[in-house]
C-alpha cells in the first residue's frame, strides 16, 4: 500500500488528498502543511512549509513516501520537483524550467508565438515609455500584466491613459518588465490536462468565477466558485481547442524539451469564434479542482502513477451530472479578510482551506475558508442544492457569491 504526500494547504489540496485517500492502493495521505479541517477525512497534516524543501525531502524519505503531488505554483516555480528528483524521490509536477510557463508570462508568450498558439497580441518592455508608446496601438481598455507570479493580482485592465501609466509603473517596479496586451472581449473557460510526458488526459471543461461580487463585479479573487461541465463550451469548441491549442502546446513542449509530468491548466478566452490562450498554469485550479476530481471515476493514484511510468491509462469521468462548488470567504476578502472567526459545523461535502486550530476549536484564517460542492442531473438543480445546503449552515458573517453558475442558467 502506498503513501502519498500532497504539498499545499487549500481546498484544492484537500480535494487532491481526498482523491488519493479514496484509492484502494493508498494507505496514508500526508499534506504539508495542510490545514486542520482536512484531518476530519483521515488526512494527516504535517507542519512543514511548502518552501522548506530540505525538511519535506527528509520527511518523505523517513516516512517512505511513494509519491509527492505538488498543489500550488510557488514551490513549483522554486524548483521543488527538481530537488525531489535529485533526492531520488518521485514528484508529480513540472520542473523549474517548465514551470516558467506559469511563473514568467514573457516566457509563456514567446512559447505561444514560437509554436503558433493563438493568443492576444502583445509587447514586452523593460522601459515605461516604450510600453506606453506601444499601448497606443490599441484602443482602451488595454491589458497590463506583471510577468511574475502574483496570486491572480498581476493583471490590470486599464480603461484610460492614467490607469495605463499607473499599471505600467507598478509592473516594472515589481518585476523589471511589463507586458502590454490587446484586450479581448469574450467568454473565458478553462481546460485542465494531466500530462505524463507526451501522454495526456483531458478533464471536463470547468468555469471559474474570479470576481468577488455577483454578476462578476468588484475586484479579482483567487476564484469564488466553479462548475463543470460547462454547457456553453460544447463538444465542437472542445475539439477546436484540442486541435488549435492543446495539441500544438504539447508539440511545442516536446520540441523545446519542456515536457513534464504534471497538470496543465489552460485559461482560454473566446475572440469571436476563436479560442485563444490567456495564460498557462502548471497546476490544478482552485476552486476548479473541487468540482473536477469528484467527477473522476478511475482511481486517481493509478492514473497519476501510470502517467509517471510513461503509460496512458484509460480514464472514466461521470457523464450524467453537473458539479457546482461555492467558495465561502471571510468578510473583507480579498483586500482585508477578517481573521479568527469561529467555524460552524460543516457537512461532509466540504473541502477546507483557510482554517486553523486554537484550543481544540477551528477558526478562520485568511481569505478563502472552504468550498462546498454537490452535483445533480441539471446545473440548475446542482446550484439549488448547494445554496440550500449553505442556508442550513450558521455562517455568521462569512461571505459567498449568490450566483455561481449564472452564465449557463
Ligand atoms: P491572468 O492572470 O493572465 O489569468 O489574467 C487574469 C484575468 O485578466 C483573466 O482571467 C481575464 O479575465 C483578464 N485578462 C487577461 N488577459 C486578458 C486579455 N488579453 N483580454 C481580456 N482579458 C484579459
Ligand atoms: N481559479 C483560478 C486559478 O486557480 O488560477
PDB file of N, CA and C in Angstrom, residues 14-89:
ATOM      1  N   UNK A  14      -7.032  19.779  -0.359  1.00  0.00           N
ATOM      2  CA  UNK A  14      -7.931  18.877   0.355  1.00  0.00           C
ATOM      3  C   UNK A  14      -8.596  17.921  -0.642  1.00  0.00           C
ATOM      4  N   UNK A  15      -9.047  18.464  -1.782  1.00  0.00           N
ATOM      5  CA  UNK A  15      -9.686  17.622  -2.807  1.00  0.00           C
ATOM      6  C   UNK A  15      -8.692  16.609  -3.379  1.00  0.00           C
ATOM      7  N   UNK A  16      -7.466  17.045  -3.631  1.00  0.00           N
ATOM      8  CA  UNK A  16      -6.432  16.139  -4.173  1.00  0.00           C
ATOM      9  C   UNK A  16      -6.153  15.020  -3.164  1.00  0.00           C
ATOM     10  N   UNK A  17      -5.979  15.410  -1.897  1.00  0.00           N
ATOM     11  CA  UNK A  17      -5.665  14.426  -0.853  1.00  0.00           C
ATOM     12  C   UNK A  17      -6.805  13.418  -0.700  1.00  0.00           C
ATOM     13  N   UNK A  18      -8.031  13.927  -0.737  1.00  0.00           N
ATOM     14  CA  UNK A  18      -9.206  13.050  -0.594  1.00  0.00           C
ATOM     15  C   UNK A  18      -9.269  12.050  -1.744  1.00  0.00           C
ATOM     16  N   UNK A  19      -8.973  12.496  -2.960  1.00  0.00           N
ATOM     17  CA  UNK A  19      -8.986  11.579  -4.103  1.00  0.00           C
ATOM     18  C   UNK A  19      -7.931  10.484  -3.941  1.00  0.00           C
ATOM     19  N   UNK A  20      -6.763  10.854  -3.448  1.00  0.00           N
ATOM     20  CA  UNK A  20      -5.745   9.818  -3.211  1.00  0.00           C
ATOM     21  C   UNK A  20      -6.201   8.846  -2.125  1.00  0.00           C
ATOM     22  N   UNK A  21      -6.788   9.377  -1.079  1.00  0.00           N
ATOM     23  CA  UNK A  21      -7.212   8.535   0.031  1.00  0.00           C
ATOM     24  C   UNK A  21      -8.303   7.550  -0.402  1.00  0.00           C
ATOM     25  N   UNK A  22      -9.089   7.936  -1.394  1.00  0.00           N
ATOM     26  CA  UNK A  22     -10.143   7.049  -1.899  1.00  0.00           C
ATOM     27  C   UNK A  22      -9.584   5.867  -2.700  1.00  0.00           C
ATOM     28  N   UNK A  23      -8.295   5.923  -3.037  1.00  0.00           N
ATOM     29  CA  UNK A  23      -7.701   4.847  -3.839  1.00  0.00           C
ATOM     30  C   UNK A  23      -7.482   3.597  -3.002  1.00  0.00           C
ATOM     31  N   UNK A  24      -7.772   2.430  -3.595  1.00  0.00           N
ATOM     32  CA  UNK A  24      -7.517   1.160  -2.907  1.00  0.00           C
ATOM     33  C   UNK A  24      -6.030   0.897  -2.726  1.00  0.00           C
ATOM     34  N   UNK A  25      -5.220   1.601  -3.505  1.00  0.00           N
ATOM     35  CA  UNK A  25      -3.775   1.353  -3.439  1.00  0.00           C
ATOM     36  C   UNK A  25      -3.074   2.229  -2.408  1.00  0.00           C
ATOM     37  N   UNK A  26      -3.807   3.158  -1.806  1.00  0.00           N
ATOM     38  CA  UNK A  26      -3.164   4.142  -0.918  1.00  0.00           C
ATOM     39  C   UNK A  26      -3.579   3.893   0.523  1.00  0.00           C
ATOM     40  N   UNK A  27      -2.582   3.820   1.413  1.00  0.00           N
ATOM     41  CA  UNK A  27      -2.933   3.656   2.831  1.00  0.00           C
ATOM     42  C   UNK A  27      -2.906   4.970   3.587  1.00  0.00           C
ATOM     43  N   UNK A  28      -1.960   5.865   3.263  1.00  0.00           N
ATOM     44  CA  UNK A  28      -1.824   7.097   4.035  1.00  0.00           C
ATOM     45  C   UNK A  28      -1.633   8.280   3.096  1.00  0.00           C
ATOM     46  N   UNK A  29      -2.311   9.379   3.417  1.00  0.00           N
ATOM     47  CA  UNK A  29      -2.061  10.623   2.684  1.00  0.00           C
ATOM     48  C   UNK A  29      -1.652  11.693   3.696  1.00  0.00           C
ATOM     49  N   UNK A  30      -0.457  12.233   3.490  1.00  0.00           N
ATOM     50  CA  UNK A  30       0.028  13.365   4.272  1.00  0.00           C
ATOM     51  C   UNK A  30      -0.181  14.626   3.447  1.00  0.00           C
ATOM     52  N   UNK A  31      -0.459  15.741   4.124  1.00  0.00           N
ATOM     53  CA  UNK A  31      -0.444  17.026   3.418  1.00  0.00           C
ATOM     54  C   UNK A  31       0.432  17.986   4.201  1.00  0.00           C
ATOM     55  N   UNK A  32       1.375  18.621   3.526  1.00  0.00           N
ATOM     56  CA  UNK A  32       2.258  19.600   4.164  1.00  0.00           C
ATOM     57  C   UNK A  32       2.071  20.955   3.486  1.00  0.00           C
ATOM     58  N   UNK A  33       1.752  22.023   4.217  1.00  0.00           N
ATOM     59  CA  UNK A  33       1.406  21.994   5.638  1.00  0.00           C
ATOM     60  C   UNK A  33      -0.049  21.577   5.883  1.00  0.00           C
ATOM     61  N   UNK A  34      -0.890  21.573   4.863  1.00  0.00           N
ATOM     62  CA  UNK A  34      -2.298  21.207   5.050  1.00  0.00           C
ATOM     63  C   UNK A  34      -3.032  22.199   5.941  1.00  0.00           C
ATOM     64  N   UNK A  35      -4.220  21.808   6.350  1.00  0.00           N
ATOM     65  CA  UNK A  35      -4.963  22.618   7.336  1.00  0.00           C
ATOM     66  C   UNK A  35      -5.765  21.652   8.205  1.00  0.00           C
ATOM     67  N   UNK A  36      -6.100  22.074   9.428  1.00  0.00           N
ATOM     68  CA  UNK A  36      -6.700  21.116  10.364  1.00  0.00           C
ATOM     69  C   UNK A  36      -8.080  20.613   9.943  1.00  0.00           C
ATOM     70  N   UNK A  37      -8.755  21.308   9.024  1.00  0.00           N
ATOM     71  CA  UNK A  37     -10.044  20.811   8.544  1.00  0.00           C
ATOM     72  C   UNK A  37      -9.905  19.484   7.810  1.00  0.00           C
ATOM     73  N   UNK A  38      -8.737  19.260   7.199  1.00  0.00           N
ATOM     74  CA  UNK A  38      -8.516  18.036   6.415  1.00  0.00           C
ATOM     75  C   UNK A  38      -8.507  16.785   7.291  1.00  0.00           C
ATOM     76  N   UNK A  39      -8.163  16.960   8.564  1.00  0.00           N
ATOM     77  CA  UNK A  39      -7.995  15.796   9.452  1.00  0.00           C
ATOM     78  C   UNK A  39      -9.302  15.029   9.607  1.00  0.00           C
ATOM     79  N   UNK A  40     -10.418  15.758   9.458  1.00  0.00           N
ATOM     80  CA  UNK A  40     -11.716  15.121   9.582  1.00  0.00           C
ATOM     81  C   UNK A  40     -11.886  13.954   8.612  1.00  0.00           C
ATOM     82  N   UNK A  41     -11.229  14.063   7.460  1.00  0.00           N
ATOM     83  CA  UNK A  41     -11.346  12.996   6.454  1.00  0.00           C
ATOM     84  C   UNK A  41     -10.275  11.922   6.603  1.00  0.00           C
ATOM     85  N   UNK A  42      -9.479  11.987   7.664  1.00  0.00           N
ATOM     86  CA  UNK A  42      -8.443  10.979   7.849  1.00  0.00           C
ATOM     87  C   UNK A  42      -7.132  11.298   7.143  1.00  0.00           C
ATOM     88  N   UNK A  43      -7.009  12.545   6.696  1.00  0.00           N
ATOM     89  CA  UNK A  43      -5.759  13.000   6.076  1.00  0.00           C
ATOM     90  C   UNK A  43      -4.820  13.440   7.201  1.00  0.00           C
ATOM     91  N   UNK A  44      -3.522  13.105   7.076  1.00  0.00           N
ATOM     92  CA  UNK A  44      -2.575  13.509   8.130  1.00  0.00           C
ATOM     93  C   UNK A  44      -1.859  14.787   7.714  1.00  0.00           C
ATOM     94  N   UNK A  45      -1.932  15.805   8.557  1.00  0.00           N
ATOM     95  CA  UNK A  45      -1.237  17.047   8.216  1.00  0.00           C
ATOM     96  C   UNK A  45       0.150  17.043   8.858  1.00  0.00           C
ATOM     97  N   UNK A  46       1.087  17.716   8.165  1.00  0.00           N
ATOM     98  CA  UNK A  46       2.492  17.722   8.566  1.00  0.00           C
ATOM     99  C   UNK A  46       2.932  19.172   8.619  1.00  0.00           C
ATOM    100  N   UNK A  47       3.458  19.611   9.758  1.00  0.00           N
ATOM    101  CA  UNK A  47       3.755  21.039   9.932  1.00  0.00           C
ATOM    102  C   UNK A  47       5.081  21.426   9.287  1.00  0.00           C
ATOM    103  N   UNK A  48       5.131  21.320   7.962  1.00  0.00           N
ATOM    104  CA  UNK A  48       6.317  21.776   7.213  1.00  0.00           C
ATOM    105  C   UNK A  48       5.824  22.681   6.093  1.00  0.00           C
ATOM    106  N   UNK A  49       6.447  23.835   5.941  1.00  0.00           N
ATOM    107  CA  UNK A  49       6.027  24.799   4.930  1.00  0.00           C
ATOM    108  C   UNK A  49       6.321  24.297   3.522  1.00  0.00           C
ATOM    109  N   UNK A  50       5.578  24.821   2.551  1.00  0.00           N
ATOM    110  CA  UNK A  50       5.705  24.315   1.179  1.00  0.00           C
ATOM    111  C   UNK A  50       7.018  24.714   0.505  1.00  0.00           C
ATOM    112  N   UNK A  51       7.782  25.627   1.128  1.00  0.00           N
ATOM    113  CA  UNK A  51       9.070  26.006   0.535  1.00  0.00           C
ATOM    114  C   UNK A  51      10.263  25.446   1.314  1.00  0.00           C
ATOM    115  N   UNK A  52       9.984  24.681   2.357  1.00  0.00           N
ATOM    116  CA  UNK A  52      11.070  24.109   3.155  1.00  0.00           C
ATOM    117  C   UNK A  52      11.452  22.757   2.557  1.00  0.00           C
ATOM    118  N   UNK A  53      12.129  22.826   1.397  1.00  0.00           N
ATOM    119  CA  UNK A  53      12.363  21.608   0.612  1.00  0.00           C
ATOM    120  C   UNK A  53      13.170  20.561   1.377  1.00  0.00           C
ATOM    121  N   UNK A  54      14.200  21.008   2.136  1.00  0.00           N
ATOM    122  CA  UNK A  54      15.026  20.020   2.848  1.00  0.00           C
ATOM    123  C   UNK A  54      14.180  19.228   3.832  1.00  0.00           C
ATOM    124  N   UNK A  55      13.347  19.941   4.586  1.00  0.00           N
ATOM    125  CA  UNK A  55      12.511  19.255   5.583  1.00  0.00           C
ATOM    126  C   UNK A  55      11.478  18.359   4.901  1.00  0.00           C
ATOM    127  N   UNK A  56      10.931  18.806   3.769  1.00  0.00           N
ATOM    128  CA  UNK A  56       9.951  17.982   3.047  1.00  0.00           C
ATOM    129  C   UNK A  56      10.602  16.704   2.525  1.00  0.00           C
ATOM    130  N   UNK A  57      11.810  16.852   1.982  1.00  0.00           N
ATOM    131  CA  UNK A  57      12.527  15.680   1.448  1.00  0.00           C
ATOM    132  C   UNK A  57      12.862  14.709   2.580  1.00  0.00           C
ATOM    133  N   UNK A  58      13.331  15.240   3.710  1.00  0.00           N
ATOM    134  CA  UNK A  58      13.608  14.365   4.863  1.00  0.00           C
ATOM    135  C   UNK A  58      12.355  13.631   5.307  1.00  0.00           C
ATOM    136  N   UNK A  59      11.261  14.368   5.367  1.00  0.00           N
ATOM    137  CA  UNK A  59      10.003  13.752   5.793  1.00  0.00           C
ATOM    138  C   UNK A  59       9.615  12.629   4.822  1.00  0.00           C
ATOM    139  N   UNK A  60       9.713  12.918   3.520  1.00  0.00           N
ATOM    140  CA  UNK A  60       9.307  11.923   2.512  1.00  0.00           C
ATOM    141  C   UNK A  60      10.178  10.668   2.611  1.00  0.00           C
ATOM    142  N   UNK A  61      11.461  10.870   2.874  1.00  0.00           N
ATOM    143  CA  UNK A  61      12.360   9.703   2.990  1.00  0.00           C
ATOM    144  C   UNK A  61      12.061   8.911   4.256  1.00  0.00           C
ATOM    145  N   UNK A  62      11.955   9.632   5.366  1.00  0.00           N
ATOM    146  CA  UNK A  62      11.748   8.945   6.651  1.00  0.00           C
ATOM    147  C   UNK A  62      10.426   8.187   6.677  1.00  0.00           C
ATOM    148  N   UNK A  63       9.430   8.708   5.971  1.00  0.00           N
ATOM    149  CA  UNK A  63       8.110   8.073   6.003  1.00  0.00           C
ATOM    150  C   UNK A  63       7.826   7.215   4.777  1.00  0.00           C
ATOM    151  N   UNK A  64       8.874   6.920   4.009  1.00  0.00           N
ATOM    152  CA  UNK A  64       8.741   6.063   2.818  1.00  0.00           C
ATOM    153  C   UNK A  64       7.585   6.489   1.908  1.00  0.00           C
ATOM    154  N   UNK A  65       7.551   7.787   1.632  1.00  0.00           N
ATOM    155  CA  UNK A  65       6.514   8.321   0.737  1.00  0.00           C
ATOM    156  C   UNK A  65       6.802   7.840  -0.690  1.00  0.00           C
ATOM    157  N   UNK A  66       5.795   7.289  -1.351  1.00  0.00           N
ATOM    158  CA  UNK A  66       5.971   6.758  -2.707  1.00  0.00           C
ATOM    159  C   UNK A  66       5.779   7.822  -3.778  1.00  0.00           C
ATOM    160  N   UNK A  67       4.929   8.805  -3.479  1.00  0.00           N
ATOM    161  CA  UNK A  67       4.610   9.812  -4.495  1.00  0.00           C
ATOM    162  C   UNK A  67       4.311  11.137  -3.809  1.00  0.00           C
ATOM    163  N   UNK A  68       4.880  12.219  -4.347  1.00  0.00           N
ATOM    164  CA  UNK A  68       4.553  13.563  -3.853  1.00  0.00           C
ATOM    165  C   UNK A  68       3.837  14.312  -4.968  1.00  0.00           C
ATOM    166  N   UNK A  69       2.735  14.938  -4.618  1.00  0.00           N
ATOM    167  CA  UNK A  69       1.939  15.693  -5.596  1.00  0.00           C
ATOM    168  C   UNK A  69       1.956  17.151  -5.150  1.00  0.00           C
ATOM    169  N   UNK A  70       2.419  18.042  -6.028  1.00  0.00           N
ATOM    170  CA  UNK A  70       2.578  19.448  -5.640  1.00  0.00           C
ATOM    171  C   UNK A  70       1.346  20.239  -6.101  1.00  0.00           C
ATOM    172  N   UNK A  71       0.634  20.861  -5.166  1.00  0.00           N
ATOM    173  CA  UNK A  71      -0.580  21.612  -5.487  1.00  0.00           C
ATOM    174  C   UNK A  71      -0.316  22.997  -6.045  1.00  0.00           C
ATOM    175  N   UNK A  72       0.344  23.877  -5.299  1.00  0.00           N
ATOM    176  CA  UNK A  72       0.436  25.291  -5.691  1.00  0.00           C
ATOM    177  C   UNK A  72       1.641  25.635  -6.577  1.00  0.00           C
ATOM    178  N   UNK A  73       1.574  26.826  -7.163  1.00  0.00           N
ATOM    179  CA  UNK A  73       2.593  27.247  -8.127  1.00  0.00           C
ATOM    180  C   UNK A  73       3.905  27.703  -7.492  1.00  0.00           C
ATOM    181  N   UNK A  74       3.842  28.239  -6.281  1.00  0.00           N
ATOM    182  CA  UNK A  74       5.060  28.856  -5.729  1.00  0.00           C
ATOM    183  C   UNK A  74       6.193  27.837  -5.522  1.00  0.00           C
ATOM    184  N   UNK A  75       5.936  26.687  -4.868  1.00  0.00           N
ATOM    185  CA  UNK A  75       7.031  25.711  -4.764  1.00  0.00           C
ATOM    186  C   UNK A  75       7.461  25.147  -6.117  1.00  0.00           C
ATOM    187  N   UNK A  76       6.528  25.043  -7.076  1.00  0.00           N
ATOM    188  CA  UNK A  76       6.912  24.553  -8.412  1.00  0.00           C
ATOM    189  C   UNK A  76       7.889  25.519  -9.066  1.00  0.00           C
ATOM    190  N   UNK A  77       7.558  26.816  -8.998  1.00  0.00           N
ATOM    191  CA  UNK A  77       8.437  27.824  -9.610  1.00  0.00           C
ATOM    192  C   UNK A  77       9.787  27.868  -8.911  1.00  0.00           C
ATOM    193  N   UNK A  78       9.806  27.492  -7.634  1.00  0.00           N
ATOM    194  CA  UNK A  78      11.067  27.497  -6.885  1.00  0.00           C
ATOM    195  C   UNK A  78      11.850  26.195  -7.059  1.00  0.00           C
ATOM    196  N   UNK A  79      11.318  25.260  -7.870  1.00  0.00           N
ATOM    197  CA  UNK A  79      12.100  24.074  -8.216  1.00  0.00           C
ATOM    198  C   UNK A  79      11.937  22.883  -7.281  1.00  0.00           C
ATOM    199  N   UNK A  80      10.790  22.739  -6.649  1.00  0.00           N
ATOM    200  CA  UNK A  80      10.607  21.617  -5.705  1.00  0.00           C
ATOM    201  C   UNK A  80      10.766  20.264  -6.399  1.00  0.00           C
ATOM    202  N   UNK A  81      10.278  20.156  -7.642  1.00  0.00           N
ATOM    203  CA  UNK A  81      10.326  18.855  -8.317  1.00  0.00           C
ATOM    204  C   UNK A  81      11.776  18.481  -8.650  1.00  0.00           C
ATOM    205  N   UNK A  82      12.564  19.466  -9.076  1.00  0.00           N
ATOM    206  CA  UNK A  82      13.986  19.205  -9.349  1.00  0.00           C
ATOM    207  C   UNK A  82      14.663  18.665  -8.075  1.00  0.00           C
ATOM    208  N   UNK A  83      14.343  19.298  -6.939  1.00  0.00           N
ATOM    209  CA  UNK A  83      15.011  18.888  -5.690  1.00  0.00           C
ATOM    210  C   UNK A  83      14.568  17.499  -5.238  1.00  0.00           C
ATOM    211  N   UNK A  84      13.295  17.216  -5.361  1.00  0.00           N
ATOM    212  CA  UNK A  84      12.821  15.873  -5.002  1.00  0.00           C
ATOM    213  C   UNK A  84      13.472  14.829  -5.907  1.00  0.00           C
ATOM    214  N   UNK A  85      13.515  15.114  -7.199  1.00  0.00           N
ATOM    215  CA  UNK A  85      14.093  14.130  -8.126  1.00  0.00           C
ATOM    216  C   UNK A  85      15.583  13.923  -7.853  1.00  0.00           C
ATOM    217  N   UNK A  86      16.297  15.015  -7.544  1.00  0.00           N
ATOM    218  CA  UNK A  86      17.722  14.846  -7.217  1.00  0.00           C
ATOM    219  C   UNK A  86      17.901  13.976  -5.980  1.00  0.00           C
ATOM    220  N   UNK A  87      16.902  14.008  -5.093  1.00  0.00           N
ATOM    221  CA  UNK A  87      16.995  13.187  -3.881  1.00  0.00           C
ATOM    222  C   UNK A  87      16.441  11.777  -4.121  1.00  0.00           C
ATOM    223  N   UNK A  88      16.122  11.463  -5.379  1.00  0.00           N
ATOM    224  CA  UNK A  88      15.654  10.114  -5.707  1.00  0.00           C
ATOM    225  C   UNK A  88      14.181   9.888  -5.380  1.00  0.00           C
ATOM    226  N   UNK A  89      13.418  10.960  -5.257  1.00  0.00           N
ATOM    227  CA  UNK A  89      12.002  10.834  -4.896  1.00  0.00           C
ATOM    228  C   UNK A  89      11.127  11.173  -6.098  1.00  0.00           C
TER     229      UNK A  89
END
